[in-house]
PDB file of C-alpha atoms in Angstrom:
ATOM      1  CA  MET A  34      41.119  -7.961  59.561  1.00  0.00           C
ATOM      2  CA  ILE A  35      40.463 -11.473  58.231  1.00  0.00           C
ATOM      3  CA  ARG A  36      40.222 -12.794  61.804  1.00  0.00           C
ATOM      4  CA  ASN A  37      37.572 -10.191  62.637  1.00  0.00           C
ATOM      5  CA  LEU A  38      35.658 -11.065  59.476  1.00  0.00           C
ATOM      6  CA  CYS A  39      35.642 -14.748  60.454  1.00  0.00           C
ATOM      7  CA  ARG A  40      34.271 -13.916  63.887  1.00  0.00           C
ATOM      8  CA  SER A  41      31.502 -11.853  62.274  1.00  0.00           C
ATOM      9  CA  LEU A  42      30.496 -14.627  59.872  1.00  0.00           C
ATOM     10  CA  ARG A  43      30.491 -17.386  62.556  1.00  0.00           C
ATOM     11  CA  GLY A  44      30.919 -20.273  60.168  1.00  0.00           C
ATOM     12  CA  ALA A  45      34.003 -22.135  58.965  1.00  0.00           C
ATOM     13  CA  GLY A  46      32.765 -22.550  55.394  1.00  0.00           C
ATOM     14  CA  ILE A  47      31.658 -18.933  55.042  1.00  0.00           C
ATOM     15  CA  CYS A  48      34.850 -17.781  56.739  1.00  0.00           C
ATOM     16  CA  ALA A  49      37.025 -19.728  54.312  1.00  0.00           C
ATOM     17  CA  MET A  50      35.212 -18.274  51.325  1.00  0.00           C
ATOM     18  CA  ALA A  51      35.464 -14.784  52.786  1.00  0.00           C
ATOM     19  CA  VAL A  52      39.230 -15.212  53.159  1.00  0.00           C
ATOM     20  CA  VAL A  53      39.446 -16.138  49.467  1.00  0.00           C
ATOM     21  CA  ILE A  54      37.395 -13.083  48.515  1.00  0.00           C
ATOM     22  CA  MET A  55      39.554 -10.787  50.615  1.00  0.00           C
ATOM     23  CA  ALA A  56      42.801 -12.312  49.429  1.00  0.00           C
ATOM     24  CA  GLY A  57      41.798 -11.831  45.823  1.00  0.00           C
ATOM     25  CA  SER A  58      40.899  -8.249  46.516  1.00  0.00           C
ATOM     26  CA  PHE A  59      44.143  -7.417  48.258  1.00  0.00           C
ATOM     27  CA  ALA A  60      46.072  -9.009  45.409  1.00  0.00           C
ATOM     28  CA  ARG A  61      44.631  -6.540  42.916  1.00  0.00           C
ATOM     29  CA  PRO A  62      45.151  -2.980  44.153  1.00  0.00           C
ATOM     30  CA  GLY A  63      43.639  -0.445  41.806  1.00  0.00           C
ATOM     31  CA  ALA A  64      42.193   3.001  41.435  1.00  0.00           C
ATOM     32  CA  ALA A  65      40.408   4.566  44.387  1.00  0.00           C
ATOM     33  CA  ALA A  66      36.762   3.562  44.575  1.00  0.00           C
ATOM     34  CA  ASP A  67      35.679   7.064  45.636  1.00  0.00           C
ATOM     35  CA  LYS A  68      35.633   8.098  41.954  1.00  0.00           C
ATOM     36  CA  THR A  69      32.907   5.585  41.115  1.00  0.00           C
ATOM     37  CA  PRO A  70      29.161   5.981  41.774  1.00  0.00           C
ATOM     38  CA  PRO A  71      27.620   4.586  44.952  1.00  0.00           C
ATOM     39  CA  VAL A  72      25.480   1.463  44.896  1.00  0.00           C
ATOM     40  CA  PRO A  73      21.781   2.520  45.018  1.00  0.00           C
ATOM     41  CA  PHE A  74      20.240   2.811  48.513  1.00  0.00           C
ATOM     42  CA  GLU A  75      23.668   2.516  50.158  1.00  0.00           C
ATOM     43  CA  LYS A  76      23.730   6.115  51.391  1.00  0.00           C
ATOM     44  CA  LEU A  77      20.302   5.663  52.975  1.00  0.00           C
ATOM     45  CA  TYR A  78      21.353   2.470  54.723  1.00  0.00           C
ATOM     46  CA  ALA A  79      24.578   4.116  55.894  1.00  0.00           C
ATOM     47  CA  ALA A  80      22.490   6.893  57.429  1.00  0.00           C
ATOM     48  CA  GLU A  81      20.329   4.269  59.170  1.00  0.00           C
ATOM     49  CA  ARG A  82      23.427   2.623  60.631  1.00  0.00           C
ATOM     50  CA  GLY A  83      24.954   5.979  61.465  1.00  0.00           C
ATOM     51  CA  ASP A  84      28.409   5.023  60.204  1.00  0.00           C
ATOM     52  CA  GLY A  85      28.481   7.041  56.957  1.00  0.00           C
ATOM     53  CA  LYS A  86      30.166   4.159  55.100  1.00  0.00           C
ATOM     54  CA  TYR A  87      28.705   2.924  51.841  1.00  0.00           C
ATOM     55  CA  LEU A  88      29.704   0.729  48.920  1.00  0.00           C
ATOM     56  CA  ARG A  89      30.467   1.913  45.397  1.00  0.00           C
ATOM     57  CA  PHE A  90      30.514   0.166  42.051  1.00  0.00           C
ATOM     58  CA  ASN A  91      33.977  -1.130  41.120  1.00  0.00           C
ATOM     59  CA  ALA A  92      35.007  -1.112  44.785  1.00  0.00           C
ATOM     60  CA  PHE A  93      37.067  -4.070  46.021  1.00  0.00           C
ATOM     61  CA  SER A  94      34.940  -6.833  47.533  1.00  0.00           C
ATOM     62  CA  GLY A  95      37.417  -7.000  50.409  1.00  0.00           C
ATOM     63  CA  GLU A  96      36.232  -3.560  51.505  1.00  0.00           C
ATOM     64  CA  ILE A  97      32.825  -4.963  52.470  1.00  0.00           C
ATOM     65  CA  PRO A  98      32.752  -5.094  56.304  1.00  0.00           C
ATOM     66  CA  GLY A  99      32.317  -8.623  57.631  1.00  0.00           C
ATOM     67  CA  LYS A 100      29.487  -7.518  59.914  1.00  0.00           C
ATOM     68  CA  ARG A 101      27.451  -6.525  56.847  1.00  0.00           C
ATOM     69  CA  ILE A 102      27.658  -9.962  55.205  1.00  0.00           C
ATOM     70  CA  LYS A 103      24.447 -11.890  55.852  1.00  0.00           C
ATOM     71  CA  ALA A 104      25.003 -14.858  53.523  1.00  0.00           C
ATOM     72  CA  LEU A 105      26.939 -16.136  50.538  1.00  0.00           C
ATOM     73  CA  LEU A 106      24.819 -16.633  47.434  1.00  0.00           C
ATOM     74  CA  ARG A 107      25.235 -18.936  44.473  1.00  0.00           C
ATOM     75  CA  SER A 108      25.959 -17.459  41.067  1.00  0.00           C
ATOM     76  CA  GLY A 109      25.473 -20.340  38.652  1.00  0.00           C
ATOM     77  CA  GLN A 110      27.937 -23.010  39.790  1.00  0.00           C
ATOM     78  CA  VAL A 111      29.997 -20.519  41.755  1.00  0.00           C
ATOM     79  CA  ILE A 112      29.597 -19.702  45.447  1.00  0.00           C
ATOM     80  CA  GLY A 113      31.320 -16.640  46.809  1.00  0.00           C
ATOM     81  CA  ASP A 114      31.162 -14.027  44.051  1.00  0.00           C
ATOM     82  CA  ARG A 115      27.747 -12.818  45.196  1.00  0.00           C
ATOM     83  CA  ILE A 116      26.766 -12.002  48.770  1.00  0.00           C
ATOM     84  CA  LEU A 117      23.670 -10.871  50.603  1.00  0.00           C
ATOM     85  CA  LEU A 118      24.195  -7.813  52.764  1.00  0.00           C
ATOM     86  CA  ALA A 119      22.469  -7.285  56.104  1.00  0.00           C
ATOM     87  CA  GLU A 120      20.005  -4.935  54.383  1.00  0.00           C
ATOM     88  CA  ASP A 121      18.962  -7.787  52.034  1.00  0.00           C
ATOM     89  CA  VAL A 122      20.782  -6.249  49.074  1.00  0.00           C
ATOM     90  CA  ALA A 123      22.747  -8.718  46.949  1.00  0.00           C
ATOM     91  CA  VAL A 124      26.010  -7.506  45.413  1.00  0.00           C
ATOM     92  CA  TYR A 125      27.904  -9.314  42.653  1.00  0.00           C
ATOM     93  CA  PHE A 126      31.691  -9.193  42.126  1.00  0.00           C
ATOM     94  CA  PRO A 127      32.828 -11.877  39.642  1.00  0.00           C
ATOM     95  CA  ASP A 128      36.389 -10.526  39.447  1.00  0.00           C
ATOM     96  CA  GLY A 129      36.650  -9.167  42.971  1.00  0.00           C
ATOM     97  CA  TYR A 130      35.033  -5.807  42.145  1.00  0.00           C
ATOM     98  CA  ILE A 131      31.377  -4.899  42.709  1.00  0.00           C
ATOM     99  CA  VAL A 132      29.590  -4.678  39.354  1.00  0.00           C
ATOM    100  CA  GLN A 133      25.929  -5.284  40.213  1.00  0.00           C
ATOM    101  CA  SER A 134      23.440  -4.888  43.034  1.00  0.00           C
ATOM    102  CA  GLN A 135      19.961  -6.331  43.390  1.00  0.00           C
ATOM    103  CA  VAL A 136      17.235  -5.692  45.942  1.00  0.00           C
ATOM    104  CA  ARG A 137      13.562  -6.638  46.141  1.00  0.00           C
ATOM    105  CA  PHE A 138      10.844  -4.480  47.668  1.00  0.00           C
ATOM    106  CA  GLY A 139       7.637  -6.277  48.605  1.00  0.00           C
ATOM    107  CA  LYS A 140       4.885  -4.594  50.589  1.00  0.00           C
ATOM    108  CA  TYR A 141       4.847  -7.458  53.086  1.00  0.00           C
ATOM    109  CA  VAL A 142       7.730  -9.460  54.517  1.00  0.00           C
ATOM    110  CA  PRO A 143       7.960 -12.346  57.005  1.00  0.00           C
ATOM    111  CA  ARG A 144       8.054 -11.448  60.662  1.00  0.00           C
ATOM    112  CA  PRO A 145      11.555 -11.382  62.180  1.00  0.00           C
ATOM    113  CA  GLY A 146      12.798 -14.903  62.724  1.00  0.00           C
ATOM    114  CA  LEU A 147      10.650 -16.423  59.973  1.00  0.00           C
ATOM    115  CA  ILE A 148      11.924 -17.459  56.567  1.00  0.00           C
ATOM    116  CA  ALA A 149       9.789 -17.072  53.456  1.00  0.00           C
ATOM    117  CA  GLY A 150       9.136 -20.811  53.265  1.00  0.00           C
ATOM    118  CA  ALA A 151       7.630 -20.820  56.761  1.00  0.00           C
ATOM    119  CA  VAL A 152       4.988 -18.189  56.011  1.00  0.00           C
ATOM    120  CA  ALA A 153       1.565 -19.838  56.038  1.00  0.00           C
ATOM    121  CA  LYS A 154      -0.881 -17.182  57.243  1.00  0.00           C
ATOM    122  CA  ARG A 155      -1.433 -13.422  57.450  1.00  0.00           C
ATOM    123  CA  ASP A 156      -0.138 -13.232  61.024  1.00  0.00           C
ATOM    124  CA  HIS A 157       3.254 -14.399  59.790  1.00  0.00           C
ATOM    125  CA  LEU A 158       3.666 -11.151  57.846  1.00  0.00           C
ATOM    126  CA  ILE A 159       4.388  -7.532  58.639  1.00  0.00           C
ATOM    127  CA  GLU A 160       4.420  -4.481  56.398  1.00  0.00           C
ATOM    128  CA  ASN A 161       7.857  -3.813  54.986  1.00  0.00           C
ATOM    129  CA  PRO A 162       9.085  -0.453  56.339  1.00  0.00           C
ATOM    130  CA  ARG A 163      11.453  -0.110  53.376  1.00  0.00           C
ATOM    131  CA  TYR A 164       8.590  -0.345  50.893  1.00  0.00           C
ATOM    132  CA  ALA A 165       8.282   3.427  51.257  1.00  0.00           C
ATOM    133  CA  LEU A 166      11.503   3.717  49.242  1.00  0.00           C
ATOM    134  CA  VAL A 167       9.498   2.808  46.142  1.00  0.00           C
ATOM    135  CA  GLY A 168       8.093   6.334  46.268  1.00  0.00           C
ATOM    136  CA  GLN A 169      11.659   7.695  46.144  1.00  0.00           C
ATOM    137  CA  PHE A 170      12.804   5.790  43.065  1.00  0.00           C
ATOM    138  CA  ASP A 171      12.955   9.002  40.990  1.00  0.00           C
ATOM    139  CA  GLN A 172      15.448  10.526  43.421  1.00  0.00           C
ATOM    140  CA  ILE A 173      17.422   7.355  44.179  1.00  0.00           C
ATOM    141  CA  LEU A 174      17.443   5.594  40.791  1.00  0.00           C
ATOM    142  CA  GLY A 175      16.758   8.420  38.366  1.00  0.00           C
ATOM    143  CA  LYS A 176      13.707   9.112  36.250  1.00  0.00           C
ATOM    144  CA  GLU A 177      12.084   6.238  34.393  1.00  0.00           C
ATOM    145  CA  CYS A 178      12.914   6.541  30.701  1.00  0.00           C
ATOM    146  CA  ALA A 179      11.463   3.304  29.292  1.00  0.00           C
ATOM    147  CA  ARG A 180       8.731   0.836  30.203  1.00  0.00           C
ATOM    148  CA  THR A 181       7.291  -2.297  28.652  1.00  0.00           C
ATOM    149  CA  GLU A 182       5.049  -5.217  29.565  1.00  0.00           C
ATOM    150  CA  TYR A 183       7.113  -8.231  30.534  1.00  0.00           C
ATOM    151  CA  ALA A 184       6.368 -11.697  32.003  1.00  0.00           C
ATOM    152  CA  ASN A 185       2.920 -10.921  33.445  1.00  0.00           C
ATOM    153  CA  GLY A 186       4.183  -7.636  34.790  1.00  0.00           C
ATOM    154  CA  PHE A 187       6.245  -4.665  33.709  1.00  0.00           C
ATOM    155  CA  ALA A 188       9.886  -3.807  33.210  1.00  0.00           C
ATOM    156  CA  ALA A 189      11.237  -0.278  33.405  1.00  0.00           C
ATOM    157  CA  LEU A 190      14.662   1.265  32.985  1.00  0.00           C
ATOM    158  CA  ARG A 191      15.952   4.178  35.038  1.00  0.00           C
ATOM    159  CA  ILE A 192      19.281   5.936  34.461  1.00  0.00           C
ATOM    160  CA  LYS A 193      20.950   8.403  36.827  1.00  0.00           C
ATOM    161  CA  SER A 194      23.235  11.217  35.834  1.00  0.00           C
ATOM    162  CA  ASP A 195      26.151   9.435  37.539  1.00  0.00           C
ATOM    163  CA  GLY A 196      25.860   6.578  35.032  1.00  0.00           C
ATOM    164  CA  VAL A 197      24.106   3.999  37.213  1.00  0.00           C
ATOM    165  CA  MET A 198      21.271   2.260  35.362  1.00  0.00           C
ATOM    166  CA  SER A 199      18.575   0.240  37.079  1.00  0.00           C
ATOM    167  CA  LEU A 200      16.227  -2.352  35.629  1.00  0.00           C
ATOM    168  CA  VAL A 201      13.044  -2.401  37.717  1.00  0.00           C
ATOM    169  CA  MET A 202      10.860  -5.487  37.351  1.00  0.00           C
ATOM    170  CA  GLU A 203       7.288  -5.151  38.632  1.00  0.00           C
ATOM    171  CA  THR A 204       5.424  -8.334  39.545  1.00  0.00           C
ATOM    172  CA  SER A 205       2.488  -9.354  41.702  1.00  0.00           C
ATOM    173  CA  GLY A 206       3.186  -9.571  45.414  1.00  0.00           C
ATOM    174  CA  LEU A 207       4.299 -12.977  46.657  1.00  0.00           C
ATOM    175  CA  TYR A 208       1.899 -12.904  49.594  1.00  0.00           C
ATOM    176  CA  ASP A 209      -1.155 -11.397  47.876  1.00  0.00           C
ATOM    177  CA  PRO A 210      -3.309 -14.515  48.468  1.00  0.00           C
ATOM    178  CA  LEU A 211      -2.556 -14.419  52.199  1.00  0.00           C
ATOM    179  CA  VAL A 212      -3.239 -10.712  52.671  1.00  0.00           C
ATOM    180  CA  ASP A 213      -6.181 -10.689  50.232  1.00  0.00           C
ATOM    181  CA  GLU A 214      -4.715  -7.613  48.587  1.00  0.00           C
ATOM    182  CA  ALA A 215      -3.241  -6.840  45.174  1.00  0.00           C
ATOM    183  CA  THR A 216       0.268  -5.494  45.717  1.00  0.00           C
ATOM    184  CA  THR A 217       3.321  -4.967  43.541  1.00  0.00           C
ATOM    185  CA  THR A 218       6.815  -6.276  44.169  1.00  0.00           C
ATOM    186  CA  TYR A 219       9.725  -4.300  42.695  1.00  0.00           C
ATOM    187  CA  THR A 220      13.008  -6.053  41.926  1.00  0.00           C
ATOM    188  CA  VAL A 221      15.770  -3.549  41.240  1.00  0.00           C
ATOM    189  CA  THR A 222      18.943  -4.659  39.459  1.00  0.00           C
ATOM    190  CA  SER A 223      21.560  -1.919  39.096  1.00  0.00           C
ATOM    191  CA  ALA A 224      24.918  -1.640  37.355  1.00  0.00           C
ATOM    192  CA  VAL A 225      27.157   0.868  35.612  1.00  0.00           C
ATOM    193  CA  GLN A 226      27.663  -1.388  32.594  1.00  0.00           C
ATOM    194  CA  PRO A 227      24.472  -2.739  30.966  1.00  0.00           C
ATOM    195  CA  ASP A 228      26.106  -6.144  30.419  1.00  0.00           C
ATOM    196  CA  PHE A 229      25.982  -6.701  34.177  1.00  0.00           C
ATOM    197  CA  ILE A 230      22.251  -6.052  34.533  1.00  0.00           C
ATOM    198  CA  GLY A 231      21.714  -9.557  33.234  1.00  0.00           C
ATOM    199  CA  ASN A 232      18.591  -9.555  31.072  1.00  0.00           C
ATOM    200  CA  GLN A 233      20.210  -9.127  27.675  1.00  0.00           C
ATOM    201  CA  GLY A 234      16.996  -9.988  25.859  1.00  0.00           C
ATOM    202  CA  LEU A 235      15.302  -6.942  27.366  1.00  0.00           C
ATOM    203  CA  VAL A 236      17.860  -4.322  28.374  1.00  0.00           C
ATOM    204  CA  PRO A 237      19.084  -3.357  24.867  1.00  0.00           C
ATOM    205  CA  ASP A 238      15.519  -2.573  23.736  1.00  0.00           C
ATOM    206  CA  LEU A 239      14.865  -0.512  26.840  1.00  0.00           C
ATOM    207  CA  MET A 240      18.127   1.363  26.328  1.00  0.00           C
ATOM    208  CA  LYS A 241      17.094   2.215  22.775  1.00  0.00           C
ATOM    209  CA  MET A 242      13.797   3.546  24.116  1.00  0.00           C
ATOM    210  CA  CYS A 243      15.817   5.691  26.507  1.00  0.00           C
ATOM    211  CA  GLY A 244      17.963   6.957  23.645  1.00  0.00           C
ATOM    212  CA  ARG A 245      21.079   5.211  24.979  1.00  0.00           C
ATOM    213  CA  GLY A 246      21.241   2.244  22.609  1.00  0.00           C
TER     214      GLY A 246
END
């Protein structure tokens, strides 16, 4: 399994880190992950892939298929406890178990093959086909129960009946000057435990507004 993961990642450094992640996961067998809620959007992406396999909160990081790992991300001074999936969803597992997910929905994204830093004109952009998921937030993330102005935009909290809570930050679109259009970018950070959402100066107040604090 580790050999297949290394082939998928195609990089000695990433491979070595992946081996560490998997080894840590296998060293800590625990309760079955099928009793924990799925990571938001995972069922939709599984349907797109046609494999029916999706990640859940508190699942072992070693259960993440190597072919789904797009990049390792830095979490503070640590590399390897946060990864970017092929669907551009970041998942965080500080102790080997998935505790947080984060995904950003902008109306426009760079054309395939271009990185954000290389975008210099309108022709470098395409409309993001996944931006339509913003209209399904009520079904996927739960109803919005609190909202406040925050950092030149808005912050909202959504809580599903399965216990997953999502902090949705709304900001101006990164490429608005290039497209000459006012758009909104939505950054969705989800977790089962509020401590893992990250913004502890904001989340407790929103939870009180939702009647959960």
